[in-house]
């Protein structure tokens, strides 16, 4: 008996549920999009951190005047 | 293997995103009316590169010409720019004659050839108690340090950190524009050092803290006790040394130059500076400048008290008057 697959009466395949999700469709399928989306998200986080980050990370702070 | 390919794709996507953001920053970051308070080496290099071919009138000096506590477009230099004068305002908060000399060396080294140099001389900065005495702006210090002689370096107190993380930070800023320009970007976006300071200023405004602070720090005469050291100036004064060095560079390079004796609020500072000793200092620095053929505009006592925010910073109306006075002196 194959214990990796269990038929549950009335169950909907995961793929079918995902394909009904607009974001999943927009991303072209999680398997294809994940590393690219992840990379873009990491890049954007770095950019936002640079722009919004505290100036304590700057070595040319000069506010004593 | 599949996992490595996954990581590689993530890295490529990250780098592409950062490269796109960098390209946008390079294209979109404007040429500013004046330097930001925490201006970066990246921005200064970009400005000097743009100035290399246009021979601007370069304004050097301290917060009096930078425009302390007023908007960039209200500064005298900005007013003159709007009237069509090709001005580059490289004055900055915390300036001094040492800083003016250093910035002059940096811009000449970058190949900028000003059609006219306009700089101010502020007597308060000749006092050893002034925060700018023997101190360069960190960005200028970083750029000018290799150009200075050992004797010149010995006159200054270096502030640029030499730790490993500071070196990595600077190296990163040299190759990555967005990272290098981050302090200018934050100043431009938020009007403050960073977003946290902008939020604090906003909440201070809402809570009334800003108004209370303004009352508590109102410029009264007693705040300026000790600001001006009226001992006779000599060659041992570091600011005098650097004033002479400015004069020497101007002479050697045959640069047309105008020096402004900084407008000073004599009503506020009457008990400290309305004395022969102060006049003696003015005469001393004027003589150094005039001997080299530099035109001296003595605006020291030319402005009424209502034109000042404090001891030597002009209001927007004062800056408009200064712009009109300067315009008469600029060569057509």
PDB file of C-alpha atoms in Angstrom, chain B residues 110-317:
ATOM      1  CA  UNK B 110      38.842  68.298  -8.784  1.00  0.00           C
ATOM      2  CA  UNK B 111      39.579  70.591 -11.714  1.00  0.00           C
ATOM      3  CA  UNK B 112      36.992  73.272 -10.953  1.00  0.00           C
ATOM      4  CA  UNK B 113      38.143  76.706 -12.053  1.00  0.00           C
ATOM      5  CA  UNK B 114      35.816  79.298 -10.462  1.00  0.00           C
ATOM      6  CA  UNK B 115      35.197  82.466 -12.428  1.00  0.00           C
ATOM      7  CA  UNK B 116      34.893  84.172  -9.035  1.00  0.00           C
ATOM      8  CA  UNK B 117      35.353  83.049  -5.464  1.00  0.00           C
ATOM      9  CA  UNK B 118      33.081  84.569  -2.820  1.00  0.00           C
ATOM     10  CA  UNK B 119      33.798  83.640   0.780  1.00  0.00           C
ATOM     11  CA  UNK B 120      33.037  85.013   4.213  1.00  0.00           C
ATOM     12  CA  UNK B 121      35.327  85.605   7.148  1.00  0.00           C
ATOM     13  CA  UNK B 122      33.663  85.329  10.540  1.00  0.00           C
ATOM     14  CA  UNK B 123      35.610  86.640  13.520  1.00  0.00           C
ATOM     15  CA  UNK B 124      33.904  84.356  16.026  1.00  0.00           C
ATOM     16  CA  UNK B 125      35.656  81.403  14.348  1.00  0.00           C
ATOM     17  CA  UNK B 126      39.071  82.827  15.256  1.00  0.00           C
ATOM     18  CA  UNK B 127      38.273  82.026  18.862  1.00  0.00           C
ATOM     19  CA  UNK B 128      39.844  78.792  20.106  1.00  0.00           C
ATOM     20  CA  UNK B 129      36.558  78.140  21.903  1.00  0.00           C
ATOM     21  CA  UNK B 130      34.585  77.944  18.661  1.00  0.00           C
ATOM     22  CA  UNK B 131      33.418  74.443  17.742  1.00  0.00           C
ATOM     23  CA  UNK B 132      34.850  74.784  14.226  1.00  0.00           C
ATOM     24  CA  UNK B 133      38.313  75.857  15.396  1.00  0.00           C
ATOM     25  CA  UNK B 134      40.941  73.388  14.070  1.00  0.00           C
ATOM     26  CA  UNK B 135      38.076  71.157  12.897  1.00  0.00           C
ATOM     27  CA  UNK B 136      37.081  70.263   9.351  1.00  0.00           C
ATOM     28  CA  UNK B 137      33.751  68.914   8.212  1.00  0.00           C
ATOM     29  CA  UNK B 138      34.297  65.131   8.104  1.00  0.00           C
ATOM     30  CA  UNK B 139      33.524  64.878   4.390  1.00  0.00           C
ATOM     31  CA  UNK B 140      35.928  67.699   3.539  1.00  0.00           C
ATOM     32  CA  UNK B 141      38.513  66.306   5.947  1.00  0.00           C
ATOM     33  CA  UNK B 142      38.320  62.968   4.199  1.00  0.00           C
ATOM     34  CA  UNK B 143      38.777  64.455   0.736  1.00  0.00           C
ATOM     35  CA  UNK B 144      41.423  67.055   1.572  1.00  0.00           C
ATOM     36  CA  UNK B 145      43.591  65.035   3.964  1.00  0.00           C
ATOM     37  CA  UNK B 146      45.779  63.482   1.230  1.00  0.00           C
ATOM     38  CA  UNK B 147      46.251  66.954  -0.279  1.00  0.00           C
ATOM     39  CA  UNK B 148      47.473  68.607   2.924  1.00  0.00           C
ATOM     40  CA  UNK B 149      51.089  68.890   3.984  1.00  0.00           C
ATOM     41  CA  UNK B 150      52.134  67.282   7.301  1.00  0.00           C
ATOM     42  CA  UNK B 151      52.450  70.796   8.770  1.00  0.00           C
ATOM     43  CA  UNK B 152      48.878  71.623   7.739  1.00  0.00           C
ATOM     44  CA  UNK B 153      47.579  68.346   9.155  1.00  0.00           C
ATOM     45  CA  UNK B 154      49.307  69.056  12.436  1.00  0.00           C
ATOM     46  CA  UNK B 155      47.248  72.227  12.810  1.00  0.00           C
ATOM     47  CA  UNK B 156      43.992  70.286  12.660  1.00  0.00           C
ATOM     48  CA  UNK B 157      42.276  67.795  14.921  1.00  0.00           C
ATOM     49  CA  UNK B 158      41.181  64.874  12.718  1.00  0.00           C
ATOM     50  CA  UNK B 159      37.730  63.424  13.328  1.00  0.00           C
ATOM     51  CA  UNK B 160      37.291  60.909  10.505  1.00  0.00           C
ATOM     52  CA  UNK B 161      37.252  57.431  12.012  1.00  0.00           C
ATOM     53  CA  UNK B 162      39.919  54.989  10.883  1.00  0.00           C
ATOM     54  CA  UNK B 163      38.281  51.835  12.222  1.00  0.00           C
ATOM     55  CA  UNK B 164      37.756  48.856   9.924  1.00  0.00           C
ATOM     56  CA  UNK B 165      33.989  49.301   9.763  1.00  0.00           C
ATOM     57  CA  UNK B 166      34.419  52.994   8.913  1.00  0.00           C
ATOM     58  CA  UNK B 167      36.811  52.084   6.108  1.00  0.00           C
ATOM     59  CA  UNK B 168      34.426  49.451   4.740  1.00  0.00           C
ATOM     60  CA  UNK B 169      31.622  51.982   4.998  1.00  0.00           C
ATOM     61  CA  UNK B 170      33.583  54.550   2.976  1.00  0.00           C
ATOM     62  CA  UNK B 171      34.674  51.964   0.413  1.00  0.00           C
ATOM     63  CA  UNK B 172      31.067  50.903  -0.047  1.00  0.00           C
ATOM     64  CA  UNK B 173      30.006  54.518  -0.457  1.00  0.00           C
ATOM     65  CA  UNK B 174      32.665  55.015  -3.123  1.00  0.00           C
ATOM     66  CA  UNK B 175      31.330  52.261  -5.379  1.00  0.00           C
ATOM     67  CA  UNK B 176      27.617  52.313  -4.520  1.00  0.00           C
ATOM     68  CA  UNK B 177      26.031  55.689  -5.261  1.00  0.00           C
ATOM     69  CA  UNK B 178      22.790  55.154  -3.335  1.00  0.00           C
ATOM     70  CA  UNK B 179      24.699  54.096  -0.242  1.00  0.00           C
ATOM     71  CA  UNK B 180      27.210  56.920  -0.577  1.00  0.00           C
ATOM     72  CA  UNK B 181      24.529  59.569  -0.931  1.00  0.00           C
ATOM     73  CA  UNK B 182      22.263  58.317   1.845  1.00  0.00           C
ATOM     74  CA  UNK B 183      22.825  61.220   4.243  1.00  0.00           C
ATOM     75  CA  UNK B 184      22.029  63.802   1.531  1.00  0.00           C
ATOM     76  CA  UNK B 185      18.992  61.748   0.520  1.00  0.00           C
ATOM     77  CA  UNK B 186      17.661  61.606   4.076  1.00  0.00           C
ATOM     78  CA  UNK B 187      18.248  65.333   4.585  1.00  0.00           C
ATOM     79  CA  UNK B 188      16.478  66.063   1.306  1.00  0.00           C
ATOM     80  CA  UNK B 189      13.529  63.744   1.967  1.00  0.00           C
ATOM     81  CA  UNK B 190      12.892  64.538   5.619  1.00  0.00           C
ATOM     82  CA  UNK B 191      14.444  67.974   6.112  1.00  0.00           C
ATOM     83  CA  UNK B 192      16.299  66.427   9.035  1.00  0.00           C
ATOM     84  CA  UNK B 193      19.242  64.122   9.652  1.00  0.00           C
ATOM     85  CA  UNK B 194      16.971  61.089   9.273  1.00  0.00           C
ATOM     86  CA  UNK B 195      13.369  59.982   9.563  1.00  0.00           C
ATOM     87  CA  UNK B 196      13.589  59.516  13.335  1.00  0.00           C
ATOM     88  CA  UNK B 197      14.637  63.157  13.780  1.00  0.00           C
ATOM     89  CA  UNK B 198      11.850  64.257  11.423  1.00  0.00           C
ATOM     90  CA  UNK B 199       9.255  62.352  13.456  1.00  0.00           C
ATOM     91  CA  UNK B 200      10.616  63.801  16.676  1.00  0.00           C
ATOM     92  CA  UNK B 201      10.440  67.323  15.235  1.00  0.00           C
ATOM     93  CA  UNK B 202       6.874  66.670  14.129  1.00  0.00           C
ATOM     94  CA  UNK B 203       5.781  65.369  17.525  1.00  0.00           C
ATOM     95  CA  UNK B 204       7.624  68.256  19.229  1.00  0.00           C
ATOM     96  CA  UNK B 205       5.550  70.615  17.102  1.00  0.00           C
ATOM     97  CA  UNK B 206       2.307  68.881  18.082  1.00  0.00           C
ATOM     98  CA  UNK B 207       3.126  68.743  21.781  1.00  0.00           C
ATOM     99  CA  UNK B 208       4.250  72.366  22.018  1.00  0.00           C
ATOM    100  CA  UNK B 209       7.797  71.271  22.893  1.00  0.00           C
ATOM    101  CA  UNK B 210       9.194  73.133  19.879  1.00  0.00           C
ATOM    102  CA  UNK B 211       7.634  76.420  21.039  1.00  0.00           C
ATOM    103  CA  UNK B 212       8.911  75.881  24.596  1.00  0.00           C
ATOM    104  CA  UNK B 213      12.391  75.116  23.236  1.00  0.00           C
ATOM    105  CA  UNK B 214      12.315  78.246  21.065  1.00  0.00           C
ATOM    106  CA  UNK B 215      11.561  80.370  24.129  1.00  0.00           C
ATOM    107  CA  UNK B 216      14.212  78.598  26.215  1.00  0.00           C
ATOM    108  CA  UNK B 217      16.909  79.048  23.549  1.00  0.00           C
ATOM    109  CA  UNK B 218      15.954  82.537  22.364  1.00  0.00           C
ATOM    110  CA  UNK B 219      19.104  84.408  21.329  1.00  0.00           C
ATOM    111  CA  UNK B 220      19.815  86.707  24.250  1.00  0.00           C
ATOM    112  CA  UNK B 221      23.102  88.536  24.702  1.00  0.00           C
ATOM    113  CA  UNK B 222      24.258  86.380  27.630  1.00  0.00           C
ATOM    114  CA  UNK B 223      24.288  83.292  25.383  1.00  0.00           C
ATOM    115  CA  UNK B 224      27.156  84.810  23.418  1.00  0.00           C
ATOM    116  CA  UNK B 225      29.390  85.552  26.373  1.00  0.00           C
ATOM    117  CA  UNK B 226      32.770  84.136  25.352  1.00  0.00           C
ATOM    118  CA  UNK B 227      31.804  83.552  21.708  1.00  0.00           C
ATOM    119  CA  UNK B 228      34.225  86.218  20.517  1.00  0.00           C
ATOM    120  CA  UNK B 229      37.824  86.200  21.714  1.00  0.00           C
ATOM    121  CA  UNK B 230      39.032  89.746  21.242  1.00  0.00           C
ATOM    122  CA  UNK B 231      42.685  89.132  22.037  1.00  0.00           C
ATOM    123  CA  UNK B 232      44.804  90.572  19.207  1.00  0.00           C
ATOM    124  CA  UNK B 233      45.091  88.119  16.312  1.00  0.00           C
ATOM    125  CA  UNK B 234      48.557  86.820  15.531  1.00  0.00           C
ATOM    126  CA  UNK B 235      50.181  84.323  13.210  1.00  0.00           C
ATOM    127  CA  UNK B 236      49.874  81.657  15.894  1.00  0.00           C
ATOM    128  CA  UNK B 237      46.078  81.623  15.528  1.00  0.00           C
ATOM    129  CA  UNK B 238      45.165  78.592  13.400  1.00  0.00           C
ATOM    130  CA  UNK B 239      42.394  80.479  11.615  1.00  0.00           C
ATOM    131  CA  UNK B 240      44.848  83.243  10.737  1.00  0.00           C
ATOM    132  CA  UNK B 241      47.240  80.617   9.376  1.00  0.00           C
ATOM    133  CA  UNK B 242      44.515  79.200   7.140  1.00  0.00           C
ATOM    134  CA  UNK B 243      43.327  82.663   6.094  1.00  0.00           C
ATOM    135  CA  UNK B 244      46.854  83.336   4.875  1.00  0.00           C
ATOM    136  CA  UNK B 245      46.821  79.998   3.070  1.00  0.00           C
ATOM    137  CA  UNK B 246      43.565  80.918   1.284  1.00  0.00           C
ATOM    138  CA  UNK B 247      45.158  84.188   0.225  1.00  0.00           C
ATOM    139  CA  UNK B 248      48.240  82.334  -0.974  1.00  0.00           C
ATOM    140  CA  UNK B 249      46.178  79.918  -3.127  1.00  0.00           C
ATOM    141  CA  UNK B 250      44.102  82.775  -4.557  1.00  0.00           C
ATOM    142  CA  UNK B 251      47.273  84.651  -5.513  1.00  0.00           C
ATOM    143  CA  UNK B 252      49.066  81.622  -6.930  1.00  0.00           C
ATOM    144  CA  UNK B 253      46.087  80.519  -9.017  1.00  0.00           C
ATOM    145  CA  UNK B 254      45.150  84.067 -10.039  1.00  0.00           C
ATOM    146  CA  UNK B 255      41.589  83.538  -8.821  1.00  0.00           C
ATOM    147  CA  UNK B 256      39.310  86.572  -8.740  1.00  0.00           C
ATOM    148  CA  UNK B 257      37.975  86.676  -5.191  1.00  0.00           C
ATOM    149  CA  UNK B 258      35.653  88.634  -2.940  1.00  0.00           C
ATOM    150  CA  UNK B 259      35.769  88.290   0.850  1.00  0.00           C
ATOM    151  CA  UNK B 260      32.773  89.245   2.954  1.00  0.00           C
ATOM    152  CA  UNK B 261      33.255  90.349   6.530  1.00  0.00           C
ATOM    153  CA  UNK B 262      30.285  88.506   7.989  1.00  0.00           C
ATOM    154  CA  UNK B 263      27.216  90.577   8.885  1.00  0.00           C
ATOM    155  CA  UNK B 264      27.052  90.651  12.672  1.00  0.00           C
ATOM    156  CA  UNK B 265      24.263  91.631  15.028  1.00  0.00           C
ATOM    157  CA  UNK B 266      25.825  94.577  16.849  1.00  0.00           C
ATOM    158  CA  UNK B 267      22.628  95.349  18.749  1.00  0.00           C
ATOM    159  CA  UNK B 268      22.600  91.886  20.318  1.00  0.00           C
ATOM    160  CA  UNK B 269      26.368  91.696  20.842  1.00  0.00           C
ATOM    161  CA  UNK B 270      26.959  95.351  21.693  1.00  0.00           C
ATOM    162  CA  UNK B 271      28.586  94.789  25.083  1.00  0.00           C
ATOM    163  CA  UNK B 272      31.013  92.175  23.678  1.00  0.00           C
ATOM    164  CA  UNK B 273      32.104  93.462  20.302  1.00  0.00           C
ATOM    165  CA  UNK B 274      31.596  97.203  20.064  1.00  0.00           C
ATOM    166  CA  UNK B 275      35.145  97.861  21.093  1.00  0.00           C
ATOM    167  CA  UNK B 276      38.489  98.914  19.569  1.00  0.00           C
ATOM    168  CA  UNK B 277      39.741  95.313  19.997  1.00  0.00           C
ATOM    169  CA  UNK B 278      37.031  93.960  17.697  1.00  0.00           C
ATOM    170  CA  UNK B 279      37.688  96.716  15.154  1.00  0.00           C
ATOM    171  CA  UNK B 280      41.380  95.818  15.419  1.00  0.00           C
ATOM    172  CA  UNK B 281      40.603  92.205  14.470  1.00  0.00           C
ATOM    173  CA  UNK B 282      38.513  93.330  11.508  1.00  0.00           C
ATOM    174  CA  UNK B 283      41.346  95.582  10.348  1.00  0.00           C
ATOM    175  CA  UNK B 284      43.857  92.725  10.792  1.00  0.00           C
ATOM    176  CA  UNK B 285      42.007  90.210   8.612  1.00  0.00           C
ATOM    177  CA  UNK B 286      41.063  92.904   6.069  1.00  0.00           C
ATOM    178  CA  UNK B 287      44.722  93.853   5.668  1.00  0.00           C
ATOM    179  CA  UNK B 288      45.713  90.215   4.998  1.00  0.00           C
ATOM    180  CA  UNK B 289      43.021  89.941   2.332  1.00  0.00           C
ATOM    181  CA  UNK B 290      43.621  93.314   0.690  1.00  0.00           C
ATOM    182  CA  UNK B 291      47.371  92.791   0.430  1.00  0.00           C
ATOM    183  CA  UNK B 292      46.641  89.921  -1.943  1.00  0.00           C
ATOM    184  CA  UNK B 293      44.280  92.014  -4.046  1.00  0.00           C
ATOM    185  CA  UNK B 294      41.151  90.349  -2.670  1.00  0.00           C
ATOM    186  CA  UNK B 295      38.170  92.666  -2.641  1.00  0.00           C
ATOM    187  CA  UNK B 296      36.832  93.036   0.902  1.00  0.00           C
ATOM    188  CA  UNK B 297      33.136  93.748   1.434  1.00  0.00           C
ATOM    189  CA  UNK B 298      32.783  94.973   4.984  1.00  0.00           C
ATOM    190  CA  UNK B 299      29.201  93.990   5.832  1.00  0.00           C
ATOM    191  CA  UNK B 300      30.026  93.560   9.524  1.00  0.00           C
ATOM    192  CA  UNK B 301      27.805  96.374  10.775  1.00  0.00           C
ATOM    193  CA  UNK B 302      25.596  96.882   7.715  1.00  0.00           C
ATOM    194  CA  UNK B 303      22.467  95.069   8.873  1.00  0.00           C
ATOM    195  CA  UNK B 304      19.878  96.114  11.480  1.00  0.00           C
ATOM    196  CA  UNK B 305      18.982  93.729  14.326  1.00  0.00           C
ATOM    197  CA  UNK B 306      15.641  92.833  12.697  1.00  0.00           C
ATOM    198  CA  UNK B 307      17.562  91.137   9.841  1.00  0.00           C
ATOM    199  CA  UNK B 308      19.128  88.580  12.201  1.00  0.00           C
ATOM    200  CA  UNK B 309      17.920  85.289  13.626  1.00  0.00           C
ATOM    201  CA  UNK B 310      20.703  85.437  16.233  1.00  0.00           C
ATOM    202  CA  UNK B 311      24.248  86.779  16.359  1.00  0.00           C
ATOM    203  CA  UNK B 312      25.290  86.290  12.730  1.00  0.00           C
ATOM    204  CA  UNK B 313      22.590  84.387  10.853  1.00  0.00           C
ATOM    205  CA  UNK B 314      20.348  86.445   8.623  1.00  0.00           C
ATOM    206  CA  UNK B 315      16.587  86.065   8.271  1.00  0.00           C
ATOM    207  CA  UNK B 316      15.076  85.509   4.809  1.00  0.00           C
ATOM    208  CA  UNK B 317      14.620  89.298   4.538  1.00  0.00           C
TER     209      UNK B 317
END
